Amino acid sequence: MPPSKSATLTEAELRLMDVLWQQGPSTVQQVLQALPKKSQLAYNSVLTTIRILEKKGYLRHIKDGRAHVYRPLIEQVEASRSEIRHLAHRFFKNSHEMLVLNILQDRGVDAEELKRLRQLLELPPAEGDK
């Protein structure tokens, strides 16, 4: 039985998506050239990962001569929110409150961040949040 298709991004997929979100529509070669030199991948590895991203619905390509130009179908903010929802569902029984409390209890929040969070919590809810 083949492995199930994951809706979330692997680390390798995220690296390529980061490039496409930053520089916009790109060929495989352009993505490869934009990757940091320390994490240089083979052309075929990038191509395979891009094809996986296309199957997952994150990318679409158009033909430009002989090359395929790939562009993101999902914005970075949408992908990050999807990952957070997935994390909340998987580890916190769909409780975003439990997720936030876990982050705060982990002491990964300094005093300045905590101050900004308090200010955000005091803002009136947005129209769609009522």
PDB file of C-alpha atoms in Angstrom:
ATOM      1  CA  MET A   1       0.000   0.000   0.000  1.00  0.00           C
ATOM      2  CA  PRO A   2       1.454   3.420  -0.937  1.00  0.00           C
ATOM      3  CA  PRO A   3       2.036   5.948   1.844  1.00  0.00           C
ATOM      4  CA  SER A   4      -0.815   8.349   2.482  1.00  0.00           C
ATOM      5  CA  LYS A   5      -0.545  11.784   0.909  1.00  0.00           C
ATOM      6  CA  SER A   6       0.277  14.405   3.521  1.00  0.00           C
ATOM      7  CA  ALA A   7      -1.496  17.763   3.368  1.00  0.00           C
ATOM      8  CA  THR A   8       1.308  19.345   5.382  1.00  0.00           C
ATOM      9  CA  LEU A   9       4.686  20.422   4.051  1.00  0.00           C
ATOM     10  CA  THR A  10       7.865  18.474   4.690  1.00  0.00           C
ATOM     11  CA  GLU A  11      11.038  20.441   5.469  1.00  0.00           C
ATOM     12  CA  ALA A  12      12.289  19.990   1.888  1.00  0.00           C
ATOM     13  CA  GLU A  13       8.947  21.099   0.448  1.00  0.00           C
ATOM     14  CA  LEU A  14       8.871  24.138   2.709  1.00  0.00           C
ATOM     15  CA  ARG A  15      12.364  25.209   1.578  1.00  0.00           C
ATOM     16  CA  LEU A  16      11.229  25.168  -2.053  1.00  0.00           C
ATOM     17  CA  MET A  17       7.946  26.905  -1.273  1.00  0.00           C
ATOM     18  CA  ASP A  18       9.890  29.610   0.587  1.00  0.00           C
ATOM     19  CA  VAL A  19      11.887  30.265  -2.593  1.00  0.00           C
ATOM     20  CA  LEU A  20       8.738  30.428  -4.731  1.00  0.00           C
ATOM     21  CA  TRP A  21       6.956  32.689  -2.234  1.00  0.00           C
ATOM     22  CA  GLN A  22       9.960  35.027  -2.192  1.00  0.00           C
ATOM     23  CA  GLN A  23      10.801  35.205  -5.888  1.00  0.00           C
ATOM     24  CA  GLY A  24       7.501  34.296  -7.533  1.00  0.00           C
ATOM     25  CA  PRO A  25       7.049  32.103 -10.605  1.00  0.00           C
ATOM     26  CA  SER A  26      10.236  30.168 -11.316  1.00  0.00           C
ATOM     27  CA  THR A  27      11.668  27.268 -13.248  1.00  0.00           C
ATOM     28  CA  VAL A  28      13.256  24.321 -11.445  1.00  0.00           C
ATOM     29  CA  GLN A  29      16.684  25.740 -12.348  1.00  0.00           C
ATOM     30  CA  GLN A  30      15.797  29.144 -10.860  1.00  0.00           C
ATOM     31  CA  VAL A  31      14.570  27.500  -7.647  1.00  0.00           C
ATOM     32  CA  LEU A  32      17.773  25.442  -7.487  1.00  0.00           C
ATOM     33  CA  GLN A  33      19.929  28.552  -7.933  1.00  0.00           C
ATOM     34  CA  ALA A  34      18.027  30.436  -5.208  1.00  0.00           C
ATOM     35  CA  LEU A  35      18.618  27.756  -2.568  1.00  0.00           C
ATOM     36  CA  PRO A  36      21.356  28.446  -0.022  1.00  0.00           C
ATOM     37  CA  LYS A  37      24.668  26.946  -1.121  1.00  0.00           C
ATOM     38  CA  LYS A  38      25.011  24.967   2.135  1.00  0.00           C
ATOM     39  CA  SER A  39      21.824  23.041   1.392  1.00  0.00           C
ATOM     40  CA  GLN A  40      22.356  22.596  -2.338  1.00  0.00           C
ATOM     41  CA  LEU A  41      20.243  19.835  -3.805  1.00  0.00           C
ATOM     42  CA  ALA A  42      20.486  17.960  -7.070  1.00  0.00           C
ATOM     43  CA  TYR A  43      18.319  19.164  -9.951  1.00  0.00           C
ATOM     44  CA  ASN A  44      16.359  15.881  -9.938  1.00  0.00           C
ATOM     45  CA  SER A  45      15.645  16.200  -6.202  1.00  0.00           C
ATOM     46  CA  VAL A  46      14.224  19.687  -6.688  1.00  0.00           C
ATOM     47  CA  LEU A  47      12.193  18.546  -9.697  1.00  0.00           C
ATOM     48  CA  THR A  48      10.770  15.556  -7.800  1.00  0.00           C
ATOM     49  CA  THR A  49       9.842  17.709  -4.800  1.00  0.00           C
ATOM     50  CA  ILE A  50       8.230  20.342  -7.028  1.00  0.00           C
ATOM     51  CA  ARG A  51       6.154  17.653  -8.745  1.00  0.00           C
ATOM     52  CA  ILE A  52       5.019  16.417  -5.321  1.00  0.00           C
ATOM     53  CA  LEU A  53       4.041  19.988  -4.382  1.00  0.00           C
ATOM     54  CA  GLU A  54       2.067  20.242  -7.601  1.00  0.00           C
ATOM     55  CA  LYS A  55       0.225  16.987  -6.829  1.00  0.00           C
ATOM     56  CA  LYS A  56      -0.567  18.309  -3.336  1.00  0.00           C
ATOM     57  CA  GLY A  57      -2.076  21.436  -4.880  1.00  0.00           C
ATOM     58  CA  TYR A  58       0.532  23.922  -3.667  1.00  0.00           C
ATOM     59  CA  LEU A  59       1.890  24.738  -7.153  1.00  0.00           C
ATOM     60  CA  ARG A  60       0.821  24.958 -10.770  1.00  0.00           C
ATOM     61  CA  HIS A  61       3.010  25.126 -13.838  1.00  0.00           C
ATOM     62  CA  ILE A  62       2.750  26.722 -17.249  1.00  0.00           C
ATOM     63  CA  LYS A  63       4.918  25.877 -20.226  1.00  0.00           C
ATOM     64  CA  ASP A  64       7.323  28.568 -21.355  1.00  0.00           C
ATOM     65  CA  GLY A  65       9.035  27.136 -24.400  1.00  0.00           C
ATOM     66  CA  ARG A  66      10.649  23.925 -23.193  1.00  0.00           C
ATOM     67  CA  ALA A  67      10.667  24.954 -19.526  1.00  0.00           C
ATOM     68  CA  HIS A  68       7.934  24.660 -16.940  1.00  0.00           C
ATOM     69  CA  VAL A  69       7.409  27.746 -14.804  1.00  0.00           C
ATOM     70  CA  TYR A  70       5.962  26.958 -11.385  1.00  0.00           C
ATOM     71  CA  ARG A  71       3.939  29.375  -9.297  1.00  0.00           C
ATOM     72  CA  PRO A  72       2.409  29.001  -5.843  1.00  0.00           C
ATOM     73  CA  LEU A  73      -1.349  28.443  -5.657  1.00  0.00           C
ATOM     74  CA  ILE A  74      -1.365  28.910  -1.893  1.00  0.00           C
ATOM     75  CA  GLU A  75      -0.089  32.034  -0.154  1.00  0.00           C
ATOM     76  CA  GLN A  76       2.448  31.672   2.645  1.00  0.00           C
ATOM     77  CA  VAL A  77       0.021  32.938   5.311  1.00  0.00           C
ATOM     78  CA  GLU A  78      -2.604  30.402   4.203  1.00  0.00           C
ATOM     79  CA  ALA A  79      -0.074  27.562   4.359  1.00  0.00           C
ATOM     80  CA  SER A  80       1.115  28.593   7.831  1.00  0.00           C
ATOM     81  CA  ARG A  81      -2.464  28.772   9.127  1.00  0.00           C
ATOM     82  CA  SER A  82      -3.152  25.330   7.683  1.00  0.00           C
ATOM     83  CA  GLU A  83      -0.077  23.951   9.463  1.00  0.00           C
ATOM     84  CA  ILE A  84      -1.219  25.511  12.757  1.00  0.00           C
ATOM     85  CA  ARG A  85      -4.699  24.004  12.369  1.00  0.00           C
ATOM     86  CA  HIS A  86      -3.097  20.634  11.658  1.00  0.00           C
ATOM     87  CA  LEU A  87      -0.860  20.946  14.739  1.00  0.00           C
ATOM     88  CA  ALA A  88      -3.789  21.975  16.947  1.00  0.00           C
ATOM     89  CA  HIS A  89      -5.860  19.047  15.674  1.00  0.00           C
ATOM     90  CA  ARG A  90      -3.072  16.489  15.975  1.00  0.00           C
ATOM     91  CA  PHE A  91      -1.646  17.361  19.391  1.00  0.00           C
ATOM     92  CA  PHE A  92      -4.227  19.542  21.144  1.00  0.00           C
ATOM     93  CA  LYS A  93      -7.639  18.044  20.283  1.00  0.00           C
ATOM     94  CA  ASN A  94      -8.479  21.050  18.077  1.00  0.00           C
ATOM     95  CA  SER A  95      -7.951  23.446  20.973  1.00  0.00           C
ATOM     96  CA  HIS A  96      -6.075  26.541  19.879  1.00  0.00           C
ATOM     97  CA  GLU A  97      -6.175  27.664  23.510  1.00  0.00           C
ATOM     98  CA  MET A  98      -4.235  24.553  24.567  1.00  0.00           C
ATOM     99  CA  LEU A  99      -1.738  25.198  21.766  1.00  0.00           C
ATOM    100  CA  VAL A 100      -1.151  28.794  22.871  1.00  0.00           C
ATOM    101  CA  LEU A 101      -0.929  27.792  26.541  1.00  0.00           C
ATOM    102  CA  ASN A 102       1.638  25.155  25.639  1.00  0.00           C
ATOM    103  CA  ILE A 103       3.751  27.751  23.849  1.00  0.00           C
ATOM    104  CA  LEU A 104       3.502  30.166  26.771  1.00  0.00           C
ATOM    105  CA  GLN A 105       4.280  27.471  29.357  1.00  0.00           C
ATOM    106  CA  ASP A 106       7.334  26.417  27.395  1.00  0.00           C
ATOM    107  CA  ARG A 107       8.905  29.752  28.406  1.00  0.00           C
ATOM    108  CA  GLY A 108       9.640  30.532  24.787  1.00  0.00           C
ATOM    109  CA  VAL A 109       8.007  33.944  25.169  1.00  0.00           C
ATOM    110  CA  ASP A 110      10.012  36.850  26.554  1.00  0.00           C
ATOM    111  CA  ALA A 111       8.569  39.799  28.497  1.00  0.00           C
ATOM    112  CA  GLU A 112       8.339  42.064  25.439  1.00  0.00           C
ATOM    113  CA  GLU A 113       6.457  39.420  23.418  1.00  0.00           C
ATOM    114  CA  LEU A 114       4.132  38.812  26.351  1.00  0.00           C
ATOM    115  CA  LYS A 115       3.397  42.554  26.532  1.00  0.00           C
ATOM    116  CA  ARG A 116       2.492  42.625  22.810  1.00  0.00           C
ATOM    117  CA  LEU A 117       0.274  39.549  23.256  1.00  0.00           C
ATOM    118  CA  ARG A 118      -1.601  41.242  26.098  1.00  0.00           C
ATOM    119  CA  GLN A 119      -2.150  44.310  23.925  1.00  0.00           C
ATOM    120  CA  LEU A 120      -3.491  42.139  21.100  1.00  0.00           C
ATOM    121  CA  LEU A 121      -5.857  40.365  23.476  1.00  0.00           C
ATOM    122  CA  GLU A 122      -7.272  43.725  24.579  1.00  0.00           C
ATOM    123  CA  LEU A 123      -8.209  44.732  21.009  1.00  0.00           C
ATOM    124  CA  PRO A 124     -11.891  44.472  20.086  1.00  0.00           C
ATOM    125  CA  PRO A 125     -12.692  41.381  17.980  1.00  0.00           C
ATOM    126  CA  ALA A 126     -12.585  41.762  14.207  1.00  0.00           C
ATOM    127  CA  GLU A 127     -15.892  41.783  12.303  1.00  0.00           C
ATOM    128  CA  GLY A 128     -15.558  38.107  11.293  1.00  0.00           C
ATOM    129  CA  ASP A 129     -14.667  37.020  14.852  1.00  0.00           C
ATOM    130  CA  LYS A 130     -17.897  38.168  16.531  1.00  0.00           C
TER     131      LYS A 130
END
